[in-house]
XYZ file of N, CA and C in Angstrom:
528
model
N 2.208 -25.221 67.699
C 3.200 -24.171 67.478
C 4.533 -24.555 68.113
N 4.491 -25.076 69.341
C 5.728 -25.467 70.003
C 6.454 -26.563 69.225
N 5.711 -27.528 68.733
C 6.331 -28.608 67.973
C 6.984 -28.062 66.703
N 6.322 -27.126 66.045
C 6.870 -26.553 64.813
C 8.156 -25.776 65.084
N 8.237 -25.095 66.215
C 9.418 -24.279 66.502
C 10.549 -25.069 67.132
N 10.249 -26.172 67.806
C 11.284 -26.901 68.541
C 11.663 -28.241 67.922
N 10.768 -28.826 67.152
C 11.004 -30.179 66.658
C 11.779 -30.237 65.357
N 12.553 -31.328 65.210
C 13.221 -31.603 63.940
C 12.318 -32.430 63.033
N 11.519 -33.284 63.661
C 10.533 -34.111 62.972
C 9.297 -34.123 63.847
N 8.153 -34.088 63.178
C 6.881 -34.039 63.900
C 5.975 -35.131 63.359
N 5.306 -35.813 64.281
C 4.302 -36.806 63.918
C 2.929 -36.172 64.107
N 2.157 -36.117 63.037
C 0.794 -35.605 63.112
C -0.134 -36.810 63.100
N -0.962 -36.888 64.143
C -1.865 -38.031 64.281
C -3.306 -37.552 64.339
N -4.212 -38.410 63.893
C -5.640 -38.156 63.993
C -6.313 -39.443 64.416
N -7.007 -39.394 65.525
C -7.720 -40.556 66.056
C -6.801 -41.774 66.178
N -5.555 -41.531 66.605
C -4.594 -42.599 66.828
C -3.917 -43.121 65.575
N -4.176 -42.488 64.425
C -3.579 -42.932 63.165
C -2.575 -41.874 62.706
N -1.356 -42.327 62.413
C -0.321 -41.428 61.926
C -0.713 -40.903 60.544
N -0.742 -39.568 60.412
C -1.084 -38.942 59.140
C 0.163 -38.557 58.349
N 1.189 -38.050 59.063
C 2.433 -37.667 58.405
C 3.520 -37.516 59.455
N 4.704 -38.008 59.133
C 5.899 -37.847 59.957
C 6.910 -37.137 59.087
N 7.273 -35.888 59.473
C 8.123 -35.112 58.577
C 8.725 -33.933 59.326
N 9.533 -33.161 58.607
C 10.098 -31.946 59.179
C 8.989 -30.888 59.247
N 9.137 -29.907 60.135
C 8.118 -28.857 60.216
C 7.883 -28.165 58.871
N 8.947 -27.882 58.133
C 8.783 -27.174 56.862
C 8.042 -28.011 55.830
N 8.330 -29.306 55.768
C 7.619 -30.166 54.799
C 6.159 -30.353 55.190
N 5.862 -30.377 56.493
C 4.457 -30.450 56.914
C 3.696 -29.232 56.403
N 4.352 -28.081 56.460
C 3.738 -26.831 56.015
C 3.664 -26.761 54.486
N 4.762 -27.098 53.812
C 4.845 -26.958 52.357
C 4.161 -28.076 51.579
N 4.201 -29.298 52.099
C 3.664 -30.456 51.374
C 2.880 -31.372 52.311
N 1.762 -30.866 52.829
C 0.970 -31.721 53.722
C 0.477 -32.965 52.995
N 0.550 -34.097 53.675
C 0.181 -35.370 53.057
C -1.301 -35.453 52.713
N -2.119 -34.763 53.502
C -3.563 -34.830 53.280
C -4.244 -33.577 53.821
N -5.551 -33.508 53.633
C -6.321 -32.341 54.071
C -6.252 -32.143 55.578
N -6.216 -33.222 56.331
C -6.150 -33.089 57.789
C -4.875 -32.366 58.200
N -3.738 -32.810 57.685
C -2.458 -32.182 58.029
C -2.452 -30.730 57.549
N -2.952 -30.487 56.339
C -2.983 -29.132 55.787
C -3.787 -28.188 56.674
N -4.911 -28.669 57.182
C -5.751 -27.842 58.037
C -5.236 -27.728 59.457
N -4.461 -28.715 59.885
C -3.953 -28.745 61.261
C -2.736 -27.842 61.430
N -1.882 -27.790 60.419
C -0.657 -26.993 60.480
C -0.966 -25.591 59.982
N -0.644 -24.596 60.797
C -0.864 -23.203 60.420
C -2.055 -22.611 61.145
N -1.957 -21.316 61.400
C -3.036 -20.620 62.078
C -3.157 -19.221 61.497
N -4.331 -18.872 60.988
C -5.512 -19.707 60.794
C -5.232 -20.839 59.814
N -6.113 -21.815 59.824
C -5.867 -23.007 59.015
C -6.089 -22.739 57.532
N -5.598 -23.669 56.729
C -5.684 -23.567 55.278
C -7.141 -23.467 54.832
N -7.371 -22.669 53.792
C -8.683 -22.566 53.153
C -8.822 -23.688 52.126
N -10.035 -24.218 52.012
C -10.311 -25.267 51.034
C -11.505 -24.858 50.180
N -11.364 -25.014 48.859
C -12.435 -24.675 47.927
C -12.585 -25.818 46.928
N -13.810 -26.269 46.717
C -14.076 -27.313 45.725
C -13.929 -26.713 44.329
N -13.139 -27.380 43.489
C -12.904 -26.894 42.130
C -12.913 -28.074 41.161
N -12.853 -27.753 39.889
C -12.710 -28.739 38.828
C -11.478 -28.368 38.020
N -10.680 -29.351 37.648
C -9.498 -29.089 36.825
C -9.935 -29.044 35.364
N -9.565 -27.943 34.699
C -9.927 -27.739 33.296
C -8.694 -27.335 32.496
N -8.670 -27.726 31.219
C -7.608 -27.268 30.323
C -8.223 -26.219 29.410
N -7.576 -25.028 29.401
C -8.003 -23.924 28.541
C -6.778 -23.164 28.063
N -6.760 -22.834 26.797
C -5.685 -22.010 26.237
C -4.292 -22.555 26.547
N -4.164 -23.893 26.608
C -2.870 -24.512 26.836
C -2.443 -24.586 28.288
N -3.299 -24.184 29.215
C -2.975 -24.214 30.649
C -4.016 -25.021 31.397
N -3.641 -25.494 32.576
C -4.608 -26.116 33.479
C -5.088 -25.064 34.463
N -6.381 -25.150 34.789
C -6.985 -24.241 35.754
C -7.761 -25.038 36.785
N -7.743 -24.550 38.017
C -8.652 -25.027 39.054
C -9.787 -24.016 39.042
N -10.972 -24.476 38.668
C -12.075 -23.552 38.440
C -13.309 -23.947 39.232
N -13.953 -22.947 39.746
C -15.247 -23.095 40.385
C -16.099 -21.974 39.796
N -16.957 -22.283 38.822
C -17.666 -21.248 38.062
C -18.312 -20.184 38.956
N -18.025 -18.940 38.611
C -18.575 -17.819 39.348
C -17.893 -17.550 40.675
N -16.907 -18.379 41.026
C -16.245 -18.229 42.324
C -14.767 -17.917 42.143
N -14.051 -18.813 41.464
C -12.626 -18.588 41.250
C -12.141 -19.348 40.046
N -10.998 -18.909 39.564
C -10.367 -19.485 38.393
C -8.867 -19.299 38.602
N -8.166 -20.318 39.070
C -6.742 -20.189 39.387
C -5.928 -21.054 38.437
N -4.921 -20.441 37.824
C -4.063 -21.182 36.910
C -3.128 -22.076 37.722
N -3.021 -23.325 37.282
C -2.136 -24.304 37.910
C -0.710 -24.011 37.436
N 0.263 -23.963 38.339
C 1.639 -23.734 37.885
C 2.105 -24.886 36.999
N 2.954 -24.553 36.024
C 3.425 -25.541 35.057
C 3.993 -26.783 35.723
N 4.762 -26.604 36.800
C 5.423 -27.746 37.428
C 4.460 -28.660 38.188
N 3.199 -28.221 38.385
C 2.206 -29.075 39.036
C 1.261 -29.733 38.028
N 1.379 -29.358 36.748
C 0.452 -29.885 35.745
C 0.509 -31.399 35.625
N 1.704 -31.976 35.651
C 1.844 -33.427 35.459
C 1.043 -34.206 36.503
N 1.048 -33.748 37.732
C 0.334 -34.472 38.783
C -1.178 -34.283 38.696
N -1.633 -33.258 37.971
C -3.073 -32.980 37.879
C -3.690 -33.400 36.551
N -2.874 -33.861 35.599
C -3.384 -34.269 34.278
C -4.529 -35.275 34.392
N -4.391 -36.254 35.271
C -5.424 -37.298 35.374
C -6.713 -36.788 36.021
N -6.699 -35.545 36.514
C -7.885 -34.975 37.144
C -8.633 -34.014 36.220
N -8.199 -33.881 34.961
C -8.887 -32.976 34.036
C -10.346 -33.410 33.917
N -11.235 -32.450 34.127
C -12.667 -32.732 34.092
C -13.207 -33.285 35.395
N -12.345 -33.429 36.394
C -12.759 -33.996 37.678
C -12.618 -32.966 38.790
N -13.293 -33.247 39.873
C -13.245 -32.380 41.043
C -11.950 -32.597 41.816
N -11.391 -31.509 42.320
C -10.283 -31.546 43.266
C -10.554 -30.461 44.304
N -9.881 -30.561 45.416
C -9.996 -29.540 46.451
C -8.762 -28.666 46.358
N -8.987 -27.384 46.166
C -7.908 -26.405 46.127
C -7.690 -25.907 47.547
N -6.436 -25.906 47.977
C -6.089 -25.374 49.289
C -5.146 -24.198 49.143
N -5.383 -23.160 49.931
C -4.487 -22.002 49.949
C -4.431 -21.470 51.380
N -3.226 -21.224 51.846
C -3.043 -20.720 53.205
C -3.424 -19.240 53.280
N -3.981 -18.801 54.407
C -4.400 -17.405 54.576
C -3.283 -16.400 54.299
N -2.057 -16.729 54.671
C -0.944 -15.799 54.474
C -0.532 -15.671 53.010
N -1.053 -16.536 52.156
C -0.707 -16.482 50.742
C -1.760 -15.747 49.902
N -2.853 -15.333 50.520
C -3.863 -14.550 49.812
C -3.530 -13.071 49.928
N -3.523 -12.392 48.801
C -3.180 -10.967 48.754
C -4.234 -10.201 47.975
N -4.472 -8.944 48.354
C -5.316 -8.113 47.487
C -4.660 -7.995 46.116
N -5.470 -8.062 45.054
C -4.927 -8.034 43.703
C -4.023 -6.829 43.489
N -4.395 -5.666 44.027
C -3.610 -4.455 43.780
C -2.272 -4.446 44.515
N -2.032 -5.433 45.375
C -0.749 -5.552 46.074
C 0.014 -6.812 45.666
N -0.494 -7.525 44.694
C 0.087 -8.821 44.319
C 1.332 -8.688 43.453
N 1.575 -7.534 42.883
C 2.788 -7.283 42.104
C 3.075 -8.363 41.064
N 2.035 -8.810 40.382
C 2.225 -9.753 39.280
C 2.584 -11.169 39.683
N 2.320 -11.583 40.935
C 2.659 -12.949 41.352
C 1.768 -13.995 40.704
N 0.606 -13.550 40.193
C -0.333 -14.484 39.581
C -0.789 -13.918 38.236
N -1.160 -14.802 37.303
C -1.647 -14.332 36.008
C -2.916 -13.488 36.167
N -3.163 -12.625 35.205
C -4.331 -11.744 35.265
C -5.648 -12.497 35.389
N -5.688 -13.732 34.913
C -6.937 -14.492 34.977
C -7.086 -15.282 36.278
N -6.265 -14.971 37.271
C -6.325 -15.686 38.554
C -6.764 -14.768 39.694
N -7.785 -13.980 39.431
C -8.352 -13.100 40.452
C -9.549 -13.789 41.097
N -9.696 -13.605 42.400
C -10.823 -14.181 43.125
C -11.669 -13.032 43.665
N -12.887 -12.841 43.131
C -13.750 -11.775 43.654
C -14.336 -12.186 45.010
N -14.247 -11.278 45.974
C -14.716 -11.563 47.335
C -15.376 -10.321 47.931
N -16.095 -10.538 49.028
C -16.661 -9.456 49.819
C -16.092 -9.562 51.222
N -15.607 -8.450 51.761
C -15.052 -8.431 53.109
C -16.201 -8.614 54.100
N -16.080 -9.598 54.973
C -17.118 -9.871 55.962
C -16.686 -9.408 57.351
N -15.568 -9.935 57.851
C -15.083 -9.599 59.194
C -13.609 -9.251 59.110
N -13.199 -8.250 59.869
C -11.791 -7.845 59.929
C -11.360 -7.923 61.390
N -10.339 -8.727 61.671
C -9.776 -8.827 63.023
C -8.428 -8.125 63.035
N -8.361 -6.983 63.694
C -7.114 -6.234 63.795
C -6.270 -6.826 64.916
N -5.046 -7.231 64.588
C -4.182 -7.878 65.567
C -2.877 -7.113 65.782
N -2.808 -5.881 65.335
C -1.598 -5.085 65.492
C -0.675 -5.240 64.307
N 0.132 -6.295 64.311
C 1.096 -6.496 63.222
C 0.505 -7.186 61.998
N -0.743 -7.628 62.088
C -1.418 -8.277 60.979
C -2.921 -8.184 61.188
N -3.656 -8.469 60.140
C -5.108 -8.560 60.263
C -5.561 -9.880 59.660
N -6.579 -10.464 60.282
C -7.241 -11.621 59.699
C -8.510 -11.083 59.060
N -8.691 -11.411 57.796
C -9.843 -10.921 57.058
C -10.649 -12.129 56.592
N -11.922 -12.149 56.954
C -12.821 -13.219 56.541
C -13.565 -12.720 55.310
N -13.358 -13.427 54.200
C -13.844 -13.007 52.892
C -14.901 -13.981 52.395
N -16.001 -13.445 51.906
C -17.067 -14.291 51.385
C -16.934 -14.398 49.869
N -16.848 -15.644 49.409
C -16.829 -15.907 47.964
C -18.236 -15.707 47.411
N -18.349 -15.595 46.113
C -19.651 -15.350 45.499
C -20.626 -16.513 45.660
N -20.152 -17.692 46.051
C -21.056 -18.815 46.310
C -21.464 -18.893 47.782
N -20.992 -17.948 48.607
C -21.352 -17.918 50.020
C -20.319 -18.536 50.940
N -19.353 -19.293 50.403
C -18.292 -19.859 51.233
C -17.398 -18.739 51.765
N -16.788 -18.985 52.915
C -15.911 -17.991 53.533
C -14.481 -18.517 53.549
N -13.551 -17.662 53.153
C -12.130 -17.975 53.246
C -11.477 -16.918 54.127
N -10.325 -17.261 54.679
C -9.614 -16.356 55.574
C -8.311 -15.923 54.932
N -7.994 -14.640 55.089
C -6.722 -14.114 54.607
C -5.996 -13.465 55.779
N -4.688 -13.626 55.817
C -3.836 -12.945 56.798
C -3.097 -11.867 56.018
N -3.371 -10.603 56.370
C -2.843 -9.494 55.580
C -2.097 -8.486 56.437
N -1.378 -7.639 55.740
C -0.655 -6.532 56.359
C -1.672 -5.511 56.879
N -1.459 -4.963 58.077
C -2.427 -4.001 58.619
C -2.517 -2.710 57.809
N -1.570 -2.467 56.922
C -1.647 -1.279 56.068
C -2.722 -1.400 54.991
N -3.218 -2.621 54.764
C -4.307 -2.816 53.818
C -5.573 -2.268 54.482
N -6.156 -1.271 53.863
C -7.352 -0.628 54.428
C -8.597 -1.253 53.816
N -9.352 -1.924 54.663
C -10.553 -2.612 54.215
C -11.732 -2.221 55.101
N -12.927 -2.355 54.539
C -14.151 -2.105 55.289
C -15.111 -3.257 55.063
N -15.912 -3.531 56.082
C -16.916 -4.585 55.964
C -17.849 -4.264 54.796
N -18.126 -5.273 53.969
C -18.996 -5.101 52.814
C -18.261 -4.697 51.546
N -16.983 -4.370 51.673
C -16.191 -3.939 50.515
C -15.978 -5.099 49.550
N -16.099 -4.822 48.257
C -15.786 -5.807 47.227
C -14.351 -5.600 46.798
N -13.626 -6.679 46.622
C -12.274 -6.606 46.108
C -11.906 -7.929 45.467
N -10.753 -7.958 44.852
C -10.231 -9.180 44.260
C -8.950 -9.543 44.982
N -8.805 -10.839 45.276
C -7.577 -11.346 45.887
C -6.996 -12.403 44.965
N -5.766 -12.773 45.245
C -5.110 -13.825 44.470
C -4.041 -14.466 45.338
N -3.440 -15.493 44.810
C -2.315 -16.162 45.473
C -1.340 -16.595 44.391
N -0.090 -16.660 44.742
C 0.904 -17.164 43.809
C 0.544 -18.605 43.449
N 0.542 -18.952 42.169
C 0.243 -20.331 41.792
C 1.142 -21.351 42.493
N 2.377 -20.965 42.805
C 3.292 -21.883 43.487
C 2.855 -22.208 44.911
N 1.942 -21.416 45.459
C 1.483 -21.617 46.840
C 0.168 -22.383 46.922
N -0.355 -22.820 45.776
C -1.615 -23.553 45.764
C -1.365 -25.030 46.073
N -2.284 -25.614 46.809
C -2.237 -27.042 47.143
C -3.472 -27.702 46.532
N -3.344 -28.972 46.185
C -4.462 -29.696 45.587
C -4.624 -31.028 46.304
N -5.892 -31.396 46.556
C -6.200 -32.621 47.283
C -7.258 -33.412 46.528
N -7.080 -34.729 46.519
C -8.031 -35.640 45.894
C -9.259 -35.724 46.806
N -10.453 -35.359 46.324
C -11.635 -35.369 47.198
C -12.072 -36.767 47.638
N -11.651 -37.802 46.911
C -12.024 -39.159 47.295
C -11.175 -39.695 48.434
N -9.900 -39.278 48.487
C -8.988 -39.812 49.502
C -8.527 -38.758 50.505
N -8.663 -37.484 50.171
C -8.146 -36.340 50.938
C -6.628 -36.242 50.880
N -5.949 -37.099 50.098
C -4.504 -37.030 49.979
C -4.086 -35.869 49.087
N -2.919 -35.306 49.394
C -2.357 -34.255 48.569
C -1.966 -34.813 47.216
N -2.118 -33.980 46.181
C -1.744 -34.364 44.821
C -0.428 -33.685 44.516
N 0.647 -34.467 44.470
C 1.988 -33.931 44.245
C 2.650 -34.704 43.114
N 3.664 -34.097 42.509
C 4.409 -34.734 41.431
C 5.129 -35.958 41.973
């Protein structure tokens, strides 16, 4: 946190190997790999295994029975070579919103059904641990005005522009 608030450039290292040297904002917006994506931000980025599919003229990151997120048009070029292949979808907790509060930021077919598992009230925000239908858990950082109860079913989404994609073979970010 101190490095993000005070530094002009930050070096992120893992086991003595430089992972990314960049500005704080670029580390957050365009992490070079899964390690950097998970290291920057609190709580850390959520990761879900998906497959890239083309349907109805759009690309989707899909995990059957779990989620179906439309890839933004400007990211399609970098994901074309992954059609029919596995990729890791990353989304930051602060970018997950209850569908009824999303105000059209995502297409109607980009809803993620979840069950509320744990709610951590922190005053100005809440951390909500959500169980996907496959049993995986993702974390959302939400406004405390969102009223949730343990066991509640709801749908969440994220703006397609806030989705990150990683190559599962290399863990590198997939960018244009």
